[in-house]
Amino acid sequence: MVNYKDLGLVNTREMFKKAVTGGYAIPAFNFNTMEQMQAIVMAAVETKSPVIMQVSKGARNYANATILRYMAEGAVAYAKELGCPNPEIVLHLDHGDSFELCKDCIDMGFSSVMIDGSSLPYEENIALAKKVVDYAHQFDVTVEAELGVLAGVEDEVSSAESHYTKPEEVIDFSTRTGCDSLAISIGTSHGAHKFTPEQCTLVNGVLVPPPLAFDILHEIEKKLPGFPIVLHGSSSVPMEEVNTINKFGGHLEAAIGIPEEQLREAAKSAVCKINIDSDSRLAMTAAIRQHLAEHPGDFDPRQYLKPARENMKKMYIHKIVNVLGSDGKLG
Ligand code: 13P
């Protein structure tokens, strides 16, 4: 059993409290590789932002659970080396689908876990989330639960249809589970293909997706004043990255994300954690494709992973400063 405090990590409690009152959101970036981890830490240090580094079940399968945990420990040491004496880094399990997986992460040094029972019947979702909360809180690990279903595909999580969160359920759910934050469904979805072109309106040659359901978010805020709300599926799928990928041999059709103005608006509300994964994948792939196309003789991975890391770092800094507003918010 390893406690996250011994690794220099923090849980989400204090950072969410400050984010809700301060009208900004904490970035929650997924990582699978060393380059993603380095880019996240460099971006957080340069902008003096707290950051959540999150790991999905798929990431654990890909990179190995133990290695990812040591990478998070290394992230804290790396942030200090980069000149940040007291970094605020959370190691979070994204979309935990069982008590056993959450327990395993808590026992390994995670400071926060998500238990995603959103596809279960309401009472089963509550029972599972409460079981995880009861275990996690013994070690001061914070827990995110989810009500409502997001559409889209992400690692092992997939759903064809979304179901918006019902505001009338949120008080009962949060009280009975004791969760520390609540992921809601208001129209975001996982992956790089969040909307079909038919769902969008063409404005000045750009496909604009339907707006997020801010009315539902505001109703939830009224029912749970000051309670930390989480938005999954919040990549904006930048067209310049999609165009670079397609220009250099890729084939991404109808990739459409959430407009950044809407995320900016959400960050000013009780939404205090915004999950971004696909944008990092796009930034990495675009840079690698471009480099290899322009330097066909290169075969040292460092030659193409370095620009990939730079491109991800640029994207993370942009999100922190221009979308979430968490820059300069380190305690
Ligand atoms: P995106 O696919 O929009 O990046 O969402 C990531 C996410 O919600 C991780 O849980």
CSV table of C-alpha atoms and ligand atoms in Angstrom, one decimal:
chain,number,residue,atom,x,y,z
A,1,MET,CA,0.0,0.0,0.0
A,2,VAL,CA,1.4,3.4,-1.1
A,3,ASN,CA,-0.2,6.6,0.0
A,4,TYR,CA,-0.2,9.4,-2.6
A,5,LYS,CA,1.0,11.9,0.0
A,6,ASP,CA,4.3,10.1,0.2
A,7,LEU,CA,4.7,10.6,-3.6
A,8,GLY,CA,4.2,14.4,-3.4
A,9,LEU,CA,0.8,14.2,-5.1
A,10,VAL,CA,-2.4,16.0,-3.9
A,11,ASN,CA,-6.1,15.1,-4.0
A,12,THR,CA,-8.6,17.4,-5.7
A,13,ARG,CA,-10.5,18.8,-2.6
A,14,GLU,CA,-8.7,22.1,-2.1
A,15,MET,CA,-8.0,22.8,-5.8
A,16,PHE,CA,-11.7,22.3,-6.7
A,17,LYS,CA,-12.8,24.6,-3.8
A,18,LYS,CA,-10.6,27.3,-5.2
A,19,ALA,CA,-11.6,26.7,-8.8
A,20,VAL,CA,-15.3,26.9,-8.0
A,21,THR,CA,-15.0,30.1,-6.1
A,22,GLY,CA,-12.4,31.5,-8.5
A,23,GLY,CA,-14.4,30.9,-11.7
A,24,TYR,CA,-11.9,28.7,-13.5
A,25,ALA,CA,-11.4,25.0,-14.2
A,26,ILE,CA,-8.5,22.6,-13.5
A,27,PRO,CA,-7.2,20.8,-16.6
A,28,ALA,CA,-7.5,17.0,-16.6
A,29,PHE,CA,-5.2,15.7,-19.2
A,30,ASN,CA,-4.9,12.0,-20.0
A,31,PHE,CA,-1.5,10.5,-20.5
A,32,ASN,CA,-0.1,7.2,-21.8
A,33,THR,CA,3.5,8.0,-22.7
A,34,MET,CA,6.5,9.8,-21.3
A,35,GLU,CA,6.3,12.6,-23.9
A,36,GLN,CA,2.7,13.4,-22.9
A,37,MET,CA,3.7,13.4,-19.2
A,38,GLN,CA,6.6,15.7,-19.9
A,39,ALA,CA,4.5,18.1,-22.0
A,40,ILE,CA,1.8,18.2,-19.3
A,41,VAL,CA,4.4,19.0,-16.5
A,42,MET,CA,6.2,21.6,-18.6
A,43,ALA,CA,3.0,23.3,-19.4
A,44,ALA,CA,1.7,23.3,-15.8
A,45,VAL,CA,5.0,24.6,-14.5
A,46,GLU,CA,5.4,27.4,-17.1
A,47,THR,CA,1.8,28.6,-16.5
A,48,LYS,CA,1.9,28.0,-12.7
A,49,SER,CA,-1.2,25.9,-12.9
A,50,PRO,CA,-2.5,23.0,-10.8
A,51,VAL,CA,-3.0,19.9,-13.0
A,52,ILE,CA,-4.7,16.6,-13.0
A,53,MET,CA,-2.9,13.8,-14.8
A,54,GLN,CA,-5.3,11.1,-15.6
A,55,VAL,CA,-5.0,7.5,-16.5
A,56,SER,CA,-7.7,5.4,-18.1
A,57,LYS,CA,-8.1,1.6,-17.8
A,58,GLY,CA,-6.8,1.5,-21.4
A,59,ALA,CA,-3.7,3.5,-20.5
A,60,ARG,CA,-3.0,1.0,-17.7
A,61,ASN,CA,-3.3,-1.8,-20.2
A,62,TYR,CA,-1.1,-0.1,-22.7
A,63,ALA,CA,1.7,1.4,-20.5
A,64,ASN,CA,1.5,-0.9,-17.4
A,65,ALA,CA,-0.1,0.3,-14.2
A,66,THR,CA,3.1,0.3,-12.2
A,67,ILE,CA,5.0,2.3,-14.8
A,68,LEU,CA,2.3,5.0,-15.0
A,69,ARG,CA,2.3,5.3,-11.2
A,70,TYR,CA,6.1,5.8,-11.2
A,71,MET,CA,5.7,8.3,-14.0
A,72,ALA,CA,3.4,10.4,-11.9
A,73,GLU,CA,5.9,10.3,-9.0
A,74,GLY,CA,8.5,11.3,-11.6
A,75,ALA,CA,6.2,14.1,-12.7
A,76,VAL,CA,6.3,15.7,-9.2
A,77,ALA,CA,10.1,15.5,-9.1
A,78,TYR,CA,10.4,16.8,-12.7
A,79,ALA,CA,8.1,19.8,-11.8
A,80,LYS,CA,10.4,20.6,-8.9
A,81,GLU,CA,13.5,20.3,-11.1
A,82,LEU,CA,11.8,22.7,-13.6
A,83,GLY,CA,11.7,25.3,-10.8
A,84,CYS,CA,8.3,24.7,-9.2
A,85,PRO,CA,8.9,24.0,-5.5
A,86,ASN,CA,5.3,23.0,-4.6
A,87,PRO,CA,3.6,21.6,-7.6
A,88,GLU,CA,-0.1,20.6,-7.3
A,89,ILE,CA,-0.4,17.4,-9.3
A,90,VAL,CA,-3.2,14.9,-9.0
A,91,LEU,CA,-2.9,11.4,-10.2
A,92,HIS,CA,-6.5,10.4,-11.2
A,93,LEU,CA,-8.1,7.2,-12.5
A,94,ASP,CA,-10.4,8.1,-15.4
A,95,HIS,CA,-13.5,6.0,-15.9
A,96,GLY,CA,-12.9,3.3,-13.3
A,97,ASP,CA,-15.5,0.7,-14.0
A,98,SER,CA,-15.3,-1.5,-10.9
A,99,PHE,CA,-14.6,-1.2,-7.1
A,100,GLU,CA,-11.6,-3.5,-7.6
A,101,LEU,CA,-10.0,-1.2,-10.2
A,102,CYS,CA,-10.5,1.9,-8.0
A,103,LYS,CA,-9.2,0.1,-4.9
A,104,ASP,CA,-6.1,-1.1,-6.9
A,105,CYS,CA,-5.3,2.5,-7.9
A,106,ILE,CA,-5.9,3.9,-4.4
A,107,ASP,CA,-3.6,1.2,-3.0
A,108,MET,CA,-1.0,2.1,-5.6
A,109,GLY,CA,-0.8,5.8,-4.8
A,110,PHE,CA,-3.5,7.5,-6.9
A,111,SER,CA,-4.8,10.6,-5.1
A,112,SER,CA,-8.2,10.6,-6.9
A,113,VAL,CA,-10.4,8.1,-8.7
A,114,MET,CA,-13.5,8.2,-10.9
A,115,ILE,CA,-16.0,5.5,-10.5
A,116,ASP,CA,-18.2,5.5,-13.6
A,117,GLY,CA,-21.4,3.7,-12.9
A,118,SER,CA,-23.3,5.9,-15.3
A,119,SER,CA,-24.4,3.1,-17.5
A,120,LEU,CA,-25.9,1.2,-14.5
A,121,PRO,CA,-29.5,1.6,-13.1
A,122,TYR,CA,-29.6,4.6,-10.7
A,123,GLU,CA,-29.6,2.6,-7.5
A,124,GLU,CA,-26.7,0.4,-8.6
A,125,ASN,CA,-24.7,3.5,-9.6
A,126,ILE,CA,-25.3,4.9,-6.1
A,127,ALA,CA,-24.3,1.6,-4.4
A,128,LEU,CA,-21.1,1.2,-6.4
A,129,ALA,CA,-20.1,4.9,-6.0
A,130,LYS,CA,-20.7,4.8,-2.2
A,131,LYS,CA,-18.6,1.6,-1.9
A,132,VAL,CA,-15.7,3.3,-3.6
A,133,VAL,CA,-16.2,6.6,-1.6
A,134,ASP,CA,-16.2,4.6,1.7
A,135,TYR,CA,-12.9,2.9,0.8
A,136,ALA,CA,-11.2,6.0,-0.8
A,137,HIS,CA,-12.0,8.4,2.0
A,138,GLN,CA,-10.2,6.3,4.6
A,139,PHE,CA,-7.0,7.4,2.7
A,140,ASP,CA,-8.2,10.9,1.9
A,141,VAL,CA,-8.5,10.0,-1.8
A,142,THR,CA,-11.2,12.0,-3.6
A,143,VAL,CA,-13.8,10.4,-5.7
A,144,GLU,CA,-15.6,11.6,-8.9
A,145,ALA,CA,-18.9,9.9,-9.8
A,146,GLU,CA,-21.1,10.3,-12.9
A,147,LEU,CA,-24.7,10.8,-13.5
A,148,GLY,CA,-26.0,10.9,-17.1
A,149,VAL,CA,-24.4,9.2,-20.1
A,150,LEU,CA,-22.0,10.7,-22.6
A,151,ALA,CA,-22.0,9.5,-26.2
A,152,GLY,CA,-18.8,8.6,-28.0
A,153,VAL,CA,-15.9,6.2,-27.7
A,154,GLU,CA,-12.8,6.4,-25.4
A,155,ASP,CA,-10.6,3.4,-24.7
A,156,GLU,CA,-13.1,0.9,-23.3
A,157,VAL,CA,-15.8,3.4,-22.6
A,158,SER,CA,-18.4,3.7,-25.4
A,159,SER,CA,-22.0,4.6,-25.8
A,160,ALA,CA,-24.0,5.2,-28.9
A,161,GLU,CA,-26.4,7.7,-27.3
A,162,SER,CA,-26.1,10.4,-24.7
A,163,HIS,CA,-28.6,10.9,-21.8
A,164,TYR,CA,-28.4,14.3,-20.2
A,165,THR,CA,-28.0,14.4,-16.4
A,166,LYS,CA,-31.4,14.9,-14.7
A,167,PRO,CA,-31.1,17.9,-12.3
A,168,GLU,CA,-33.7,16.4,-10.1
A,169,GLU,CA,-31.4,13.5,-9.2
A,170,VAL,CA,-28.2,15.3,-8.3
A,171,ILE,CA,-29.0,16.2,-4.6
A,172,ASP,CA,-30.0,12.6,-3.8
A,173,PHE,CA,-27.1,11.1,-5.7
A,174,SER,CA,-24.4,13.3,-4.3
A,175,THR,CA,-25.7,13.0,-0.7
A,176,ARG,CA,-26.1,9.3,-0.7
A,177,THR,CA,-22.8,8.5,-2.4
A,178,GLY,CA,-20.7,11.1,-0.6
A,179,CYS,CA,-18.8,11.7,-3.8
A,180,ASP,CA,-16.5,14.7,-4.0
A,181,SER,CA,-17.3,15.8,-7.5
A,182,LEU,CA,-19.9,14.9,-10.1
A,183,ALA,CA,-19.4,14.4,-13.8
A,184,ILE,CA,-22.5,15.4,-15.8
A,185,SER,CA,-23.7,15.0,-19.3
A,186,ILE,CA,-24.8,18.2,-21.0
A,187,GLY,CA,-23.9,17.5,-24.7
A,188,THR,CA,-20.1,16.8,-24.7
A,189,SER,CA,-19.0,13.4,-25.8
A,190,HIS,CA,-15.8,11.4,-26.1
A,191,GLY,CA,-13.5,11.2,-29.1
A,192,ALA,CA,-12.7,13.3,-32.1
A,193,HIS,CA,-16.0,12.8,-33.8
A,194,LYS,CA,-18.4,14.3,-31.4
A,195,PHE,CA,-21.1,15.4,-33.9
A,196,THR,CA,-22.1,14.5,-37.3
A,197,PRO,CA,-22.1,17.3,-39.9
A,198,GLU,CA,-25.9,16.9,-40.1
A,199,GLN,CA,-26.1,17.9,-36.4
A,200,CYS,CA,-24.1,21.1,-37.1
A,201,THR,CA,-24.9,24.4,-38.7
A,202,LEU,CA,-22.7,25.9,-41.4
A,203,VAL,CA,-21.4,29.3,-40.3
A,204,ASN,CA,-18.9,31.1,-42.6
A,205,GLY,CA,-17.8,27.7,-44.0
A,206,VAL,CA,-17.3,26.2,-40.5
A,207,LEU,CA,-19.5,23.5,-39.0
A,208,VAL,CA,-20.7,24.7,-35.7
A,209,PRO,CA,-22.1,22.0,-33.3
A,210,PRO,CA,-25.2,22.5,-31.2
A,211,PRO,CA,-24.6,24.4,-28.0
A,212,LEU,CA,-24.1,22.6,-24.7
A,213,ALA,CA,-27.1,22.4,-22.4
A,214,PHE,CA,-26.2,25.3,-20.2
A,215,ASP,CA,-29.8,25.4,-18.8
A,216,ILE,CA,-29.2,21.9,-17.3
A,217,LEU,CA,-25.8,23.0,-15.9
A,218,HIS,CA,-27.4,26.1,-14.3
A,219,GLU,CA,-30.2,24.0,-12.8
A,220,ILE,CA,-27.6,21.6,-11.3
A,221,GLU,CA,-25.6,24.5,-9.9
A,222,LYS,CA,-28.8,25.8,-8.2
A,223,LYS,CA,-29.5,22.4,-6.7
A,224,LEU,CA,-25.8,21.9,-5.5
A,225,PRO,CA,-24.4,25.4,-4.9
A,226,GLY,CA,-20.6,25.3,-4.9
A,227,PHE,CA,-20.4,21.5,-5.6
A,228,PRO,CA,-17.6,20.6,-8.0
A,229,ILE,CA,-18.9,19.6,-11.4
A,230,VAL,CA,-16.8,17.8,-14.1
A,231,LEU,CA,-17.0,17.9,-17.8
A,232,HIS,CA,-15.8,14.9,-19.8
A,233,GLY,CA,-15.4,14.9,-23.6
A,234,SER,CA,-14.2,18.4,-23.8
A,235,SER,CA,-11.7,18.4,-26.6
A,236,SER,CA,-12.2,21.1,-29.2
A,237,VAL,CA,-10.7,19.1,-32.1
A,238,PRO,CA,-8.6,22.0,-33.6
A,239,MET,CA,-9.1,22.1,-37.3
A,240,GLU,CA,-5.4,23.0,-37.9
A,241,GLU,CA,-4.3,19.7,-36.3
A,242,VAL,CA,-6.9,17.7,-38.3
A,243,ASN,CA,-5.9,19.5,-41.5
A,244,THR,CA,-2.2,18.7,-40.8
A,245,ILE,CA,-3.0,15.1,-40.2
A,246,ASN,CA,-5.0,14.9,-43.5
A,247,LYS,CA,-2.4,16.9,-45.4
A,248,PHE,CA,0.4,14.4,-44.4
A,249,GLY,CA,-1.3,11.1,-45.2
A,250,GLY,CA,-4.0,10.8,-42.5
A,251,HIS,CA,-7.6,10.4,-43.1
A,252,LEU,CA,-9.8,12.0,-40.5
A,253,GLU,CA,-13.3,12.8,-41.8
A,254,ALA,CA,-15.8,15.0,-40.1
A,255,ALA,CA,-13.8,15.5,-36.9
A,256,ILE,CA,-15.8,18.0,-34.8
A,257,GLY,CA,-15.3,19.0,-31.2
A,258,ILE,CA,-16.6,21.4,-28.6
A,259,PRO,CA,-16.1,25.1,-29.4
A,260,GLU,CA,-13.6,26.7,-26.9
A,261,GLU,CA,-15.9,29.6,-26.1
A,262,GLN,CA,-18.4,27.2,-24.7
A,263,LEU,CA,-15.7,25.5,-22.5
A,264,ARG,CA,-14.6,29.0,-21.4
A,265,GLU,CA,-18.1,29.8,-20.3
A,266,ALA,CA,-18.5,26.4,-18.5
A,267,ALA,CA,-15.1,27.0,-16.7
A,268,LYS,CA,-16.5,30.2,-15.2
A,269,SER,CA,-19.3,28.2,-13.5
A,270,ALA,CA,-19.2,25.3,-11.0
A,271,VAL,CA,-17.5,23.2,-13.7
A,272,CYS,CA,-14.0,22.9,-12.1
A,273,LYS,CA,-12.5,20.0,-14.0
A,274,ILE,CA,-12.4,19.7,-17.8
A,275,ASN,CA,-11.2,16.5,-19.4
A,276,ILE,CA,-9.1,16.7,-22.5
A,277,ASP,CA,-7.6,13.6,-24.2
A,278,SER,CA,-8.3,13.7,-28.0
A,279,ASP,CA,-6.7,17.1,-28.5
A,280,SER,CA,-3.4,15.7,-27.2
A,281,ARG,CA,-3.7,12.7,-29.5
A,282,LEU,CA,-4.3,15.0,-32.4
A,283,ALA,CA,-1.5,17.3,-31.6
A,284,MET,CA,0.9,14.4,-31.2
A,285,THR,CA,-0.2,12.7,-34.4
A,286,ALA,CA,-0.2,15.9,-36.5
A,287,ALA,CA,3.4,16.7,-35.5
A,288,ILE,CA,4.7,13.1,-36.1
A,289,ARG,CA,3.0,12.9,-39.5
A,290,GLN,CA,4.4,16.2,-40.6
A,291,HIS,CA,7.9,15.5,-39.4
A,292,LEU,CA,8.1,12.1,-41.0
A,293,ALA,CA,6.6,13.4,-44.3
A,294,GLU,CA,9.1,16.2,-44.4
A,295,HIS,CA,12.1,14.1,-43.2
A,296,PRO,CA,11.6,10.7,-44.8
A,297,GLY,CA,15.1,9.6,-43.8
A,298,ASP,CA,14.6,10.1,-40.1
A,299,PHE,CA,14.2,6.9,-38.0
A,300,ASP,CA,15.3,7.9,-34.5
A,301,PRO,CA,12.1,8.2,-32.5
A,302,ARG,CA,13.5,11.3,-30.7
A,303,GLN,CA,13.6,13.2,-34.0
A,304,TYR,CA,9.8,13.0,-34.4
A,305,LEU,CA,8.7,12.7,-30.7
A,306,LYS,CA,10.5,16.0,-29.9
A,307,PRO,CA,8.3,18.1,-32.2
A,308,ALA,CA,5.3,16.0,-31.0
A,309,ARG,CA,6.1,16.8,-27.4
A,310,GLU,CA,6.5,20.5,-28.3
A,311,ASN,CA,3.2,20.6,-30.1
A,312,MET,CA,1.3,19.0,-27.2
A,313,LYS,CA,3.0,21.4,-24.7
A,314,LYS,CA,1.8,24.3,-26.9
A,315,MET,CA,-1.7,22.9,-26.9
A,316,TYR,CA,-1.8,22.3,-23.1
A,317,ILE,CA,-0.5,25.9,-22.4
A,318,HIS,CA,-3.2,27.2,-24.8
A,319,LYS,CA,-5.9,25.3,-22.9
A,320,ILE,CA,-4.7,26.4,-19.5
A,321,VAL,CA,-4.3,30.1,-20.3
A,322,ASN,CA,-7.0,30.7,-22.9
A,323,VAL,CA,-9.8,28.2,-22.1
A,324,LEU,CA,-9.7,27.0,-18.5
A,325,GLY,CA,-8.1,30.0,-16.8
A,326,SER,CA,-6.1,28.0,-14.3
A,327,ASP,CA,-2.8,29.8,-15.0
A,328,GLY,CA,-1.2,31.5,-12.0
A,329,LYS,CA,-3.5,29.6,-9.7
A,330,LEU,CA,-0.9,27.5,-7.8
A,331,GLY,CA,-1.3,28.0,-4.1
B,1,13P,P1,-12.1,14.0,-25.2
B,1,13P,O1,-12.2,12.7,-26.1
B,1,13P,O2,-13.1,15.0,-25.7
B,1,13P,O3,-10.7,14.5,-25.2
B,1,13P,O4,-12.5,13.6,-23.8
B,1,13P,C1,-11.6,13.0,-22.9
B,1,13P,C2,-12.3,12.6,-21.6
B,1,13P,O5,-13.4,12.9,-21.3
B,1,13P,C3,-11.6,11.7,-20.7
B,1,13P,O6,-12.4,11.1,-19.7
